[in-house]
Coordinates of C-alpha atoms and ligand atoms in Angstrom, one line a residue:
Chain O
X17 CA -53.4 78.8 17.3
X18 CA -55.6 79.1 20.3
X19 CA -58.4 80.6 18.1
X20 CA -58.3 77.6 15.8
X21 CA -58.3 75.2 18.7
X22 CA -61.3 76.8 20.3
X23 CA -63.0 76.8 16.9
X24 CA -62.2 73.1 16.3
X25 CA -63.4 71.9 19.7
X26 CA -66.5 74.0 19.6
X27 CA -67.2 72.6 16.1
X28 CA -66.8 69.1 17.5
X29 CA -69.2 69.9 20.4
X30 CA -71.8 71.4 18.0
X31 CA -71.5 68.5 15.6
X32 CA -72.1 66.1 18.4
X33 CA -75.4 67.8 19.2
X34 CA -76.4 68.4 15.6
X35 CA -75.8 64.8 14.6
X36 CA -77.8 63.3 17.4
X37 CA -80.7 65.4 16.2
X38 CA -79.9 64.4 12.6
X39 CA -80.1 60.8 13.6
X40 CA -83.4 61.4 15.4
X41 CA -84.8 63.2 12.4
X42 CA -83.7 60.4 10.0
X43 CA -85.4 57.9 12.2
X44 CA -88.6 59.8 12.4
X45 CA -88.7 60.6 8.7
X46 CA -88.5 56.9 8.0
X47 CA -91.4 56.1 10.3
X48 CA -94.9 56.1 9.0
X49 CA -97.0 58.4 11.1
X50 CA -94.1 60.2 12.7
X51 CA -94.7 63.4 10.8
X52 CA -96.6 64.8 13.8
X53 CA -93.6 64.3 16.0
X54 CA -91.5 66.2 13.5
X55 CA -94.1 69.0 13.4
X56 CA -94.2 69.1 17.2
X57 CA -90.5 69.7 17.5
X58 CA -89.0 72.9 16.3
X59 CA -85.6 71.4 15.7
X60 CA -86.9 68.4 13.7
X61 CA -89.0 70.8 11.6
X62 CA -85.9 72.8 10.9
X63 CA -84.2 69.6 9.8
X64 CA -87.2 68.7 7.7
X65 CA -86.8 72.1 6.0
X66 CA -83.2 71.3 5.1
X67 CA -83.2 67.6 4.4
X68 CA -86.9 66.9 3.7
X69 CA -89.1 66.9 0.6
X70 CA -87.2 64.3 -1.3
X71 CA -88.5 60.8 -1.1
X72 CA -88.5 59.9 2.5
X73 CA -87.0 56.5 3.0
X74 CA -89.4 53.8 4.1
X75 CA -86.6 51.8 5.7
X76 CA -84.3 53.6 8.1
X77 CA -80.9 53.9 6.5
X78 CA -78.8 55.9 8.9
X79 CA -75.8 57.7 7.5
X80 CA -74.3 58.5 10.8
X81 CA -74.6 57.3 14.4
X82 CA -72.6 57.6 17.5
X83 CA -70.4 60.4 18.9
X84 CA -66.9 61.1 19.8
X85 CA -66.4 57.8 21.7
X86 CA -67.3 55.7 18.7
X87 CA -69.1 56.5 15.5
X88 CA -70.0 55.2 12.1
X89 CA -70.2 57.4 9.0
X90 CA -71.6 55.4 6.1
X91 CA -69.3 52.3 6.2
X92 CA -66.5 53.9 8.1
X93 CA -66.5 52.9 11.7
X94 CA -64.2 54.6 14.1
X95 CA -63.6 54.2 17.9
X96 CA -61.4 55.8 20.4
X97 CA -58.3 53.7 21.0
X98 CA -59.0 53.8 24.7
X99 CA -62.3 52.0 24.1
X100 CA -60.5 49.2 22.4
X101 CA -57.9 48.9 25.2
X102 CA -60.5 48.9 27.9
X103 CA -62.9 46.5 26.2
X104 CA -60.1 44.1 25.3
X105 CA -58.5 44.1 28.7
X106 CA -61.8 43.9 30.6
X107 CA -63.2 41.0 28.5
X108 CA -59.7 39.4 28.0
X109 CA -60.6 38.9 24.4
X110 CA -59.2 40.3 21.1
X111 CA -61.9 41.6 18.8
X112 CA -60.5 42.1 15.3
X113 CA -63.4 44.2 13.9
X114 CA -63.0 46.6 16.8
X115 CA -59.2 46.7 16.1
X116 CA -59.9 47.7 12.6
X117 CA -62.2 50.5 13.8
X118 CA -59.4 52.1 15.9
X119 CA -56.7 52.0 13.2
X120 CA -57.2 55.5 11.8
X121 CA -57.3 57.2 15.3
X122 CA -54.4 55.1 16.4
X123 CA -52.4 56.1 13.4
X124 CA -53.1 59.8 14.1
X125 CA -52.1 59.4 17.7
X126 CA -48.9 57.7 16.7
X127 CA -48.1 60.6 14.4
X128 CA -49.4 63.6 16.4
X129 CA -49.4 62.4 20.0
X130 CA -52.0 63.9 22.2
X131 CA -53.4 66.2 19.5
X132 CA -56.8 64.8 20.5
X133 CA -56.7 66.6 23.8
X134 CA -56.0 70.0 22.4
X135 CA -58.0 69.9 19.2
X136 CA -61.0 67.6 19.7
X137 CA -61.8 66.8 23.3
X138 CA -64.7 69.1 24.4
X139 CA -63.7 68.9 28.0
X140 CA -60.4 70.7 27.4
X141 CA -62.5 73.5 26.0
X142 CA -64.3 73.8 29.3
X143 CA -61.1 73.4 31.3
X144 CA -59.5 76.3 29.4
X145 CA -62.7 78.4 29.9
X146 CA -62.5 77.5 33.7
X147 CA -58.9 78.7 33.7
X148 CA -59.9 82.0 32.2
X149 CA -62.7 82.4 34.7
X150 CA -60.1 81.6 37.4
X151 CA -57.9 84.3 36.1
X152 CA -60.7 86.9 36.1
X153 CA -61.7 86.0 39.6
X154 CA -58.1 86.3 40.9
X155 CA -58.0 89.8 39.5
X156 CA -60.5 90.7 42.3
X157 CA -57.9 89.5 44.8
X158 CA -59.5 86.2 45.6
X159 CA -56.7 83.7 46.4
X160 CA -57.2 80.2 45.4
X161 CA -55.6 76.9 46.2
X162 CA -53.3 75.3 43.8
X163 CA -53.7 71.6 44.5
X164 CA -51.8 69.0 42.6
X165 CA -51.4 65.3 42.4
X166 CA -48.2 63.3 41.7
X167 CA -46.9 63.3 38.2
X168 CA -47.4 59.7 37.2
X169 CA -51.0 59.4 38.5
X170 CA -52.6 59.2 35.0
X171 CA -50.4 56.2 34.0
X172 CA -51.0 54.5 37.3
X173 CA -54.7 55.2 37.2
X174 CA -54.8 53.7 33.7
X175 CA -53.0 50.5 34.7
X176 CA -54.7 50.0 38.1
X177 CA -58.2 50.7 37.0
X178 CA -57.7 48.4 33.9
X179 CA -56.4 45.6 36.2
X180 CA -59.2 46.0 38.7
X181 CA -61.7 46.3 35.9
X182 CA -60.5 43.1 34.4
X183 CA -60.8 41.4 37.8
X184 CA -64.4 42.4 38.4
X185 CA -65.2 42.4 34.6
X186 CA -66.6 46.0 34.5
X187 CA -64.9 48.7 32.4
X188 CA -64.5 51.1 35.3
X189 CA -61.6 53.0 33.6
X190 CA -63.8 54.9 31.3
X191 CA -66.5 55.8 33.8
X192 CA -64.7 59.2 34.2
X193 CA -63.5 59.6 30.6
X194 CA -65.0 62.9 29.2
X195 CA -65.4 62.0 25.5
X196 CA -67.5 59.0 26.5
X197 CA -69.5 61.1 29.1
X198 CA -70.1 63.8 26.5
X199 CA -71.2 61.3 23.9
X200 CA -73.7 59.6 26.1
X201 CA -74.7 62.7 28.0
X202 CA -75.7 64.6 24.9
X203 CA -77.6 61.6 23.5
X204 CA -79.4 61.2 26.8
X205 CA -80.2 64.9 27.2
X206 CA -81.7 65.1 23.7
X207 CA -83.6 61.8 23.7
X208 CA -84.9 61.7 27.2
X209 CA -84.3 65.2 28.6
X210 CA -82.5 63.9 31.6
X211 CA -79.0 64.8 32.7
X212 CA -76.7 61.7 33.2
X213 CA -74.7 61.0 36.2
X214 CA -71.6 61.4 34.0
X215 CA -72.5 65.0 33.1
X216 CA -73.1 65.8 36.8
X217 CA -69.6 64.5 37.5
X218 CA -68.2 66.7 34.8
X219 CA -70.0 69.8 36.2
X220 CA -68.6 69.2 39.6
X221 CA -65.2 68.4 38.2
X222 CA -65.3 71.7 36.3
X223 CA -66.3 73.7 39.3
X224 CA -63.7 71.9 41.4
X225 CA -61.0 72.8 38.8
X226 CA -61.9 76.5 38.9
X227 CA -61.6 76.5 42.7
X228 CA -58.8 74.1 43.4
X229 CA -56.6 73.6 40.4
X230 CA -56.9 74.4 36.7
X231 CA -56.6 71.5 34.2
X232 CA -56.2 69.1 37.1
X233 CA -58.2 66.3 35.4
X234 CA -56.4 66.5 32.0
X235 CA -53.1 66.7 33.7
X236 CA -53.4 64.2 36.5
X237 CA -56.2 61.7 35.9
X238 CA -57.4 61.4 32.4
X239 CA -56.8 57.7 31.3
X240 CA -57.1 58.7 27.6
X241 CA -54.4 61.3 28.0
X242 CA -52.2 58.7 29.6
X243 CA -52.7 56.2 26.8
X244 CA -52.1 58.8 24.1
X245 CA -48.9 60.0 25.9
X246 CA -47.7 56.5 25.9
X247 CA -48.5 56.0 22.2
X248 CA -47.3 59.4 21.2
X249 CA -43.7 58.9 22.2
X250 CA -42.4 58.9 18.7
X251 CA -44.7 61.6 17.4
X252 CA -43.6 63.9 14.6
X253 CA -45.4 67.0 15.6
X254 CA -43.7 68.8 18.5
X255 CA -43.1 72.3 19.8
X256 CA -39.5 73.3 19.7
X257 CA -37.5 76.0 21.5
X258 CA -35.0 78.0 19.4
X259 CA -32.2 78.5 21.9
X260 CA -30.8 81.7 20.3
X261 CA -34.2 83.5 20.4
X262 CA -35.1 82.7 24.0
X263 CA -34.3 85.0 26.9
X264 CA -35.0 82.2 29.4
X265 CA -37.5 84.5 31.1
X266 CA -39.7 81.5 32.1
X267 CA -43.0 83.3 31.3
X268 CA -44.1 80.2 29.3
X269 CA -43.8 77.8 32.2
X270 CA -46.9 78.7 34.2
X271 CA -48.9 78.9 31.0
X272 CA -48.4 75.1 30.4
X273 CA -51.5 73.2 31.6
X274 CA -49.5 70.0 32.0
X275 CA -46.8 71.5 34.2
X276 CA -44.1 70.8 31.7
X277 CA -41.1 73.0 31.4
X278 CA -41.2 74.8 28.0
X279 CA -38.5 77.2 28.9
X280 CA -36.1 74.3 29.3
X281 CA -37.0 73.1 25.9
X282 CA -38.5 70.0 27.5
X283 CA -41.5 68.7 25.5
X284 CA -42.2 65.1 26.5
X285 CA -45.1 63.1 25.1
X286 CA -47.5 64.6 27.8
X287 CA -47.4 67.8 25.7
X288 CA -50.5 68.0 23.6
X289 CA -49.3 70.9 21.4
X290 CA -51.9 73.2 22.8
X291 CA -49.5 76.1 22.0
X292 CA -50.5 78.0 25.2
X293 CA -46.8 78.4 25.9
X294 CA -46.2 80.0 22.4
X295 CA -49.1 82.4 23.1
X296 CA -47.5 83.4 26.4
X297 CA -44.0 83.8 25.1
X298 CA -42.8 87.4 25.1
X299 CA -40.5 86.7 22.2
X300 CA -43.4 85.5 20.1
X301 CA -42.4 87.6 17.1
X302 CA -39.0 86.1 17.1
X303 CA -40.4 82.5 17.2
X304 CA -38.6 81.5 20.3
X305 CA -41.1 78.7 20.6
X306 CA -42.8 77.2 17.6
X307 CA -44.8 74.3 16.3
X308 CA -42.7 72.0 14.1
X309 CA -43.5 68.9 12.2
X310 CA -40.5 66.8 11.7
X311 CA -39.7 63.2 11.1
X312 CA -37.3 61.8 13.7
X313 CA -33.9 60.6 12.4
Chain A
X23 CA -38.9 57.5 32.9
X24 CA -36.8 57.8 36.1
X25 CA -38.9 57.8 39.2
X26 CA -37.9 57.6 42.8
X27 CA -39.6 55.4 45.4
X28 CA -41.3 58.3 47.0
X29 CA -42.9 59.5 43.8
X30 CA -43.8 55.9 42.9
X31 CA -45.7 55.5 46.1
X32 CA -47.4 58.9 45.9
X33 CA -48.6 58.2 42.4
X34 CA -49.8 54.8 43.4
X35 CA -51.9 56.1 46.3
X36 CA -53.2 59.0 44.2
X37 CA -54.4 56.7 41.5
X38 CA -55.7 54.1 43.9
X39 CA -58.2 56.5 45.3
X40 CA -60.4 57.0 42.2
X41 CA -60.0 53.4 41.3
X42 CA -61.1 52.3 44.7
X43 CA -64.2 54.6 44.6
X44 CA -65.2 53.2 41.2
X45 CA -64.6 49.6 42.3
X46 CA -66.6 50.1 45.5
X47 CA -69.3 51.7 43.5
X48 CA -69.4 48.6 41.3
X49 CA -69.3 46.3 44.4
X50 CA -72.2 48.2 45.9
X51 CA -74.1 47.8 42.6
X52 CA -73.4 44.1 42.5
X53 CA -74.3 43.5 46.1
X54 CA -77.2 45.9 46.7
X55 CA -78.7 47.1 43.5
X56 CA -78.6 44.1 41.2
X57 CA -80.3 41.7 43.6
X58 CA -83.1 44.3 43.9
X59 CA -84.0 43.9 40.3
X60 CA -86.8 41.5 39.8
X61 CA -85.3 40.1 36.6
X62 CA -82.2 40.8 34.6
X63 CA -82.9 43.2 31.7
X64 CA -83.5 42.0 28.2
X65 CA -80.5 42.8 26.0
X66 CA -80.8 43.5 22.2
X67 CA -80.5 40.4 20.0
X68 CA -77.0 38.9 19.7
X69 CA -76.0 39.9 23.1
X70 CA -73.4 37.8 24.9
X71 CA -74.0 36.2 28.2
X72 CA -74.6 38.9 30.8
X73 CA -71.2 39.0 32.6
X74 CA -69.3 39.0 29.3
X75 CA -71.7 41.6 27.9
X76 CA -71.0 44.0 30.8
X77 CA -67.3 43.5 30.3
X78 CA -67.3 44.1 26.5
X79 CA -69.9 46.8 25.9
X80 CA -68.1 50.1 25.7
X81 CA -71.4 52.0 26.4
X82 CA -71.3 53.9 23.1
X83 CA -75.0 54.0 22.5
X84 CA -74.7 53.3 18.8
X85 CA -77.1 50.4 19.0
X86 CA -79.8 52.7 20.2
X87 CA -79.2 55.3 17.6
X88 CA -79.3 52.7 14.8
X89 CA -82.5 51.0 16.1
X90 CA -85.3 52.0 13.6
X91 CA -88.0 50.8 16.0
X92 CA -86.7 52.8 19.0
X93 CA -86.7 49.6 20.9
X94 CA -83.4 50.0 22.7
X95 CA -83.3 52.1 25.9
X96 CA -80.4 52.7 28.2
X97 CA -79.9 52.6 31.9
X98 CA -78.9 55.8 33.4
X99 CA -78.6 55.6 37.0
X100 CA -75.7 56.2 39.4
X101 CA -75.2 52.5 39.2
X102 CA -71.8 52.2 37.6
X103 CA -72.3 48.6 36.4
X104 CA -75.4 49.0 34.4
X105 CA -75.2 52.7 33.4
X106 CA -75.1 53.2 29.7
X107 CA -75.9 49.6 28.7
X108 CA -78.7 48.9 26.3
X109 CA -81.9 47.0 27.2
X110 CA -85.5 46.9 26.1
X111 CA -88.9 46.4 27.6
X112 CA -90.9 44.0 25.5
X113 CA -94.3 45.3 26.6
X114 CA -93.3 48.9 25.6
X115 CA -91.5 48.1 22.3
X116 CA -90.7 44.7 21.0
X117 CA -87.7 44.1 18.8
X118 CA -88.5 43.8 15.1
X119 CA -85.5 41.7 14.5
X120 CA -83.9 43.9 11.9
X121 CA -80.4 43.0 13.1
X122 CA -79.1 46.5 12.7
X123 CA -77.9 46.9 16.3
X124 CA -75.7 43.9 16.4
X125 CA -74.2 44.7 13.0
X126 CA -73.2 48.2 14.1
X127 CA -71.9 47.3 17.6
X128 CA -68.2 48.2 17.5
X129 CA -67.2 46.1 20.5
X130 CA -68.6 42.7 19.8
X131 CA -70.8 42.9 22.9
X132 CA -73.6 42.2 20.4
X133 CA -72.5 39.5 18.0
X134 CA -73.3 40.3 14.4
X135 CA -76.1 38.2 13.0
X136 CA -77.1 38.2 9.3
X137 CA -80.5 39.3 8.4
X138 CA -81.9 36.1 6.9
X139 CA -84.7 34.4 8.9
X140 CA -82.8 31.1 9.4
X141 CA -79.8 32.9 11.0
X142 CA -82.2 34.9 13.2
X143 CA -84.1 31.8 14.3
X144 CA -81.0 29.8 15.1
X145 CA -78.9 32.6 16.7
X146 CA -81.2 35.1 18.5
X147 CA -82.2 34.0 21.9
X148 CA -83.3 36.9 24.0
X149 CA -85.7 34.8 26.0
X150 CA -88.9 32.8 25.5
X151 CA -92.5 33.8 25.5
X152 CA -94.7 32.1 28.1
X153 CA -98.5 32.2 28.1
X154 CA -100.4 32.8 31.3
X155 CA -103.4 30.4 30.8
X156 CA -105.3 31.9 33.7
X157 CA -105.8 35.2 32.1
X158 CA -105.3 34.7 28.3
X159 CA -108.5 35.4 26.4
X160 CA -108.2 32.3 24.2
X161 CA -108.0 30.0 27.2
X162 CA -111.0 31.7 28.9
X163 CA -113.7 31.6 26.3
X164 CA -112.9 34.4 23.9
X165 CA -111.2 33.6 20.6
X166 CA -108.3 36.0 20.4
X167 CA -105.0 35.0 18.8
X168 CA -103.6 38.5 18.5
X169 CA -100.2 37.4 19.7
X170 CA -100.1 34.5 17.2
X171 CA -100.4 36.9 14.3
X172 CA -98.1 39.6 15.9
X173 CA -95.2 37.1 15.9
X174 CA -92.8 37.5 12.9
X175 CA -92.6 33.7 12.9
X176 CA -96.2 32.6 13.1
X177 CA -96.5 28.8 13.0
X178 CA -92.8 28.4 13.6
X179 CA -92.3 30.2 17.0
X180 CA -95.9 30.3 18.0
X181 CA -99.1 28.7 16.6
X182 CA -102.7 28.9 17.3
X183 CA -104.4 25.8 18.6
X184 CA -108.2 25.4 18.9
X185 CA -109.8 28.8 19.4
X186 CA -106.4 30.4 18.7
X187 CA -105.0 29.3 22.0
X188 CA -101.3 30.3 21.6
X189 CA -98.7 27.6 21.9
X190 CA -95.1 28.8 22.0
X191 CA -92.4 26.4 20.6
X192 CA -88.7 26.2 21.3
X193 CA -88.0 28.2 18.2
X194 CA -89.3 31.4 19.9
X195 CA -86.5 34.0 19.8
X196 CA -87.9 36.2 22.5
X197 CA -88.4 39.4 20.5
X198 CA -91.4 40.4 22.6
X199 CA -93.7 41.5 19.7
X200 CA -96.4 39.2 21.0
X201 CA -96.1 40.7 24.5
X202 CA -96.3 44.2 23.0
X203 CA -99.4 43.2 21.0
X204 CA -101.3 41.3 23.7
X205 CA -104.7 42.8 24.1
X206 CA -105.1 41.7 27.7
X207 CA -104.1 43.9 30.6
X208 CA -101.8 42.9 32.2
X209 CA -100.2 41.0 29.3
X210 CA -101.2 37.3 29.2
X211 CA -98.1 36.4 27.3
X212 CA -94.7 37.6 28.4
X213 CA -91.0 37.0 27.5
X214 CA -89.0 35.4 30.2
X215 CA -85.3 34.7 30.4
X216 CA -84.1 31.3 29.4
X217 CA -81.9 31.2 32.4
X218 CA -80.6 27.7 32.0
X219 CA -79.2 28.5 28.6
X220 CA -77.4 31.6 29.8
X221 CA -75.8 29.7 32.6
X222 CA -74.6 27.0 30.2
X223 CA -72.9 29.7 28.1
X224 CA -71.2 31.1 31.1
X225 CA -69.9 27.6 32.1
X226 CA -68.6 27.0 28.7
X227 CA -66.2 29.9 28.9
Ligands
LIG428 S1 -82.8 44.0 15.9 FE1 -83.5 46.0 15.1 S2 -85.4 46.4 16.2 FE2 -84.3 44.8 17.4 S3 -83.2 45.9 18.9 FE3 -81.8 45.6 17.2 S4 -82.0 47.4 16.0 FE4 -83.7 47.4 17.4
LIG429 S1 -73.4 49.2 20.3 FE1 -72.5 47.5 21.4 S2 -70.8 48.5 22.6 FE2 -72.2 50.2 21.9 S3 -73.7 50.4 23.6 FE3 -74.6 48.9 22.1 S4 -74.0 46.9 22.9 FE4 -72.7 48.4 23.9
LIG430 S1 -93.5 34.0 20.2 FE1 -93.4 36.2 20.8 S2 -91.3 36.4 21.6 FE2 -91.4 34.5 20.4 S3 -90.7 35.0 18.4 FE3 -92.9 35.1 18.3 S4 -93.4 37.3 18.8 FE4 -91.2 37.0 19.4
LIG431 S1 -103.0 38.3 22.5 FE1 -102.9 37.9 24.8 S2 -105.0 37.4 25.3 FE2 -104.9 37.2 23.0 S3 -104.4 35.0 22.7 FE3 -102.4 36.1 22.8 S4 -101.8 36.0 25.0 FE4 -104.0 35.4 24.9

């Protein structure tokens, strides 16, 4: 499972980069006199090699724009449910078009809970990498802190920052939301070559997580995770413990990035089905823990 | 969802800290950084009044990706209020009024406007062009009129008087193509905010 998750999130990250370049290429190909800019850039030349040679459009007709935070693919427009919540609460106005654009992601969240965190969000990829680095470092005998915040902090952060944001009319909640930061960071890095303040925050956060506490952000601050946990209460995709196969050894508990208690068979909606507990389980071959999709009765 | 008082208070404090940092950052930006700007930025066509725009825009950068003229640029500073919002500089790249940005905007921070000229003339109001008669070539003995013909609405938004002296009418949408095209350095025609109108829209709400 872990392999597939790494593959899926890397794919998302690569796609985010590739599509910004694709958008840039499309734009340049549509401009008269921009051939020289395409020639000057190795990447755009490569795109020209793949997509070029057919009649270059005179009017820019983008097939794709945006990133993980919000994108359009032909006529299909999709946004992160958090973006809708934040924009609606901050502006105190319901926008129906935007509501339509979150319907598909919202449906997926209702069905699969926090799957977004484990399968799509590029930051969780880095967080897991950080955790591996931490493990390697601790083999050399370096002791680290394990710092933690109270359990309900994400929910409280979501509510408080939304309220304060509505009061001052600035969407402050999402200033620290990784999918948004990655979307704009990649765009800015490619278009202007500068690193954004958001990416600097992410880098420091990542280093901080390696030193102080693995997965701290996802577990204890992420507003998106909090929202998806709330919405994913009635999800159908869960991990289940088979009582008869489990030796109650508790090896799976420290593996859980969300500090849940897999060995007690407790999988609340904070669980993002990352399956790290399944990987850790010594009775893996007996399926003591397994992914199940089941409709609630 | 059982939670005891201790945990409630702990979570509250822990979540207040990042919120407080972000709010004080915004406060700093409102009080110290925004007054330092000489003028508020020009937003893409269809943008709501500034305060509403800042609240609604989700900073997705889709408008800039769809803009065929590469008009739209983005703030990227440590300033948490402005960071990630779109703007354009008329002298660098004017807006060709294609109305792609506001039709793609997912959040409604840019209101969709249809592509026909009447709709554009009546709904787009980025600002208004103002001619500086002291330096404009046409007012100083050289027949020029470049701006008049750069305008997508020649004779509606701007027309050339005797010796092509530019006269801007109230129909001007503030796209900035005239400012971009002006052959005088520094530009003799420039787009300014129609501040009164923006204030009226804020009062209405
Ligand atoms: S109307 Fe067209 S040219 Fe003008 S800012 Fe929007 S996308 Fe760019
Ligand atoms: S498309 Fe709309 S929401 Fe996105 S950055 Fe532009 S103005 Fe903001
Ligand atoms: S006068 Fe200038 S700013 Fe006004 S519509 Fe014409 S080109 Fe645009
Ligand atoms: S282009 Fe500049 S100098 Fe020429 S008429 Fe217009 S404002 Fe005057």
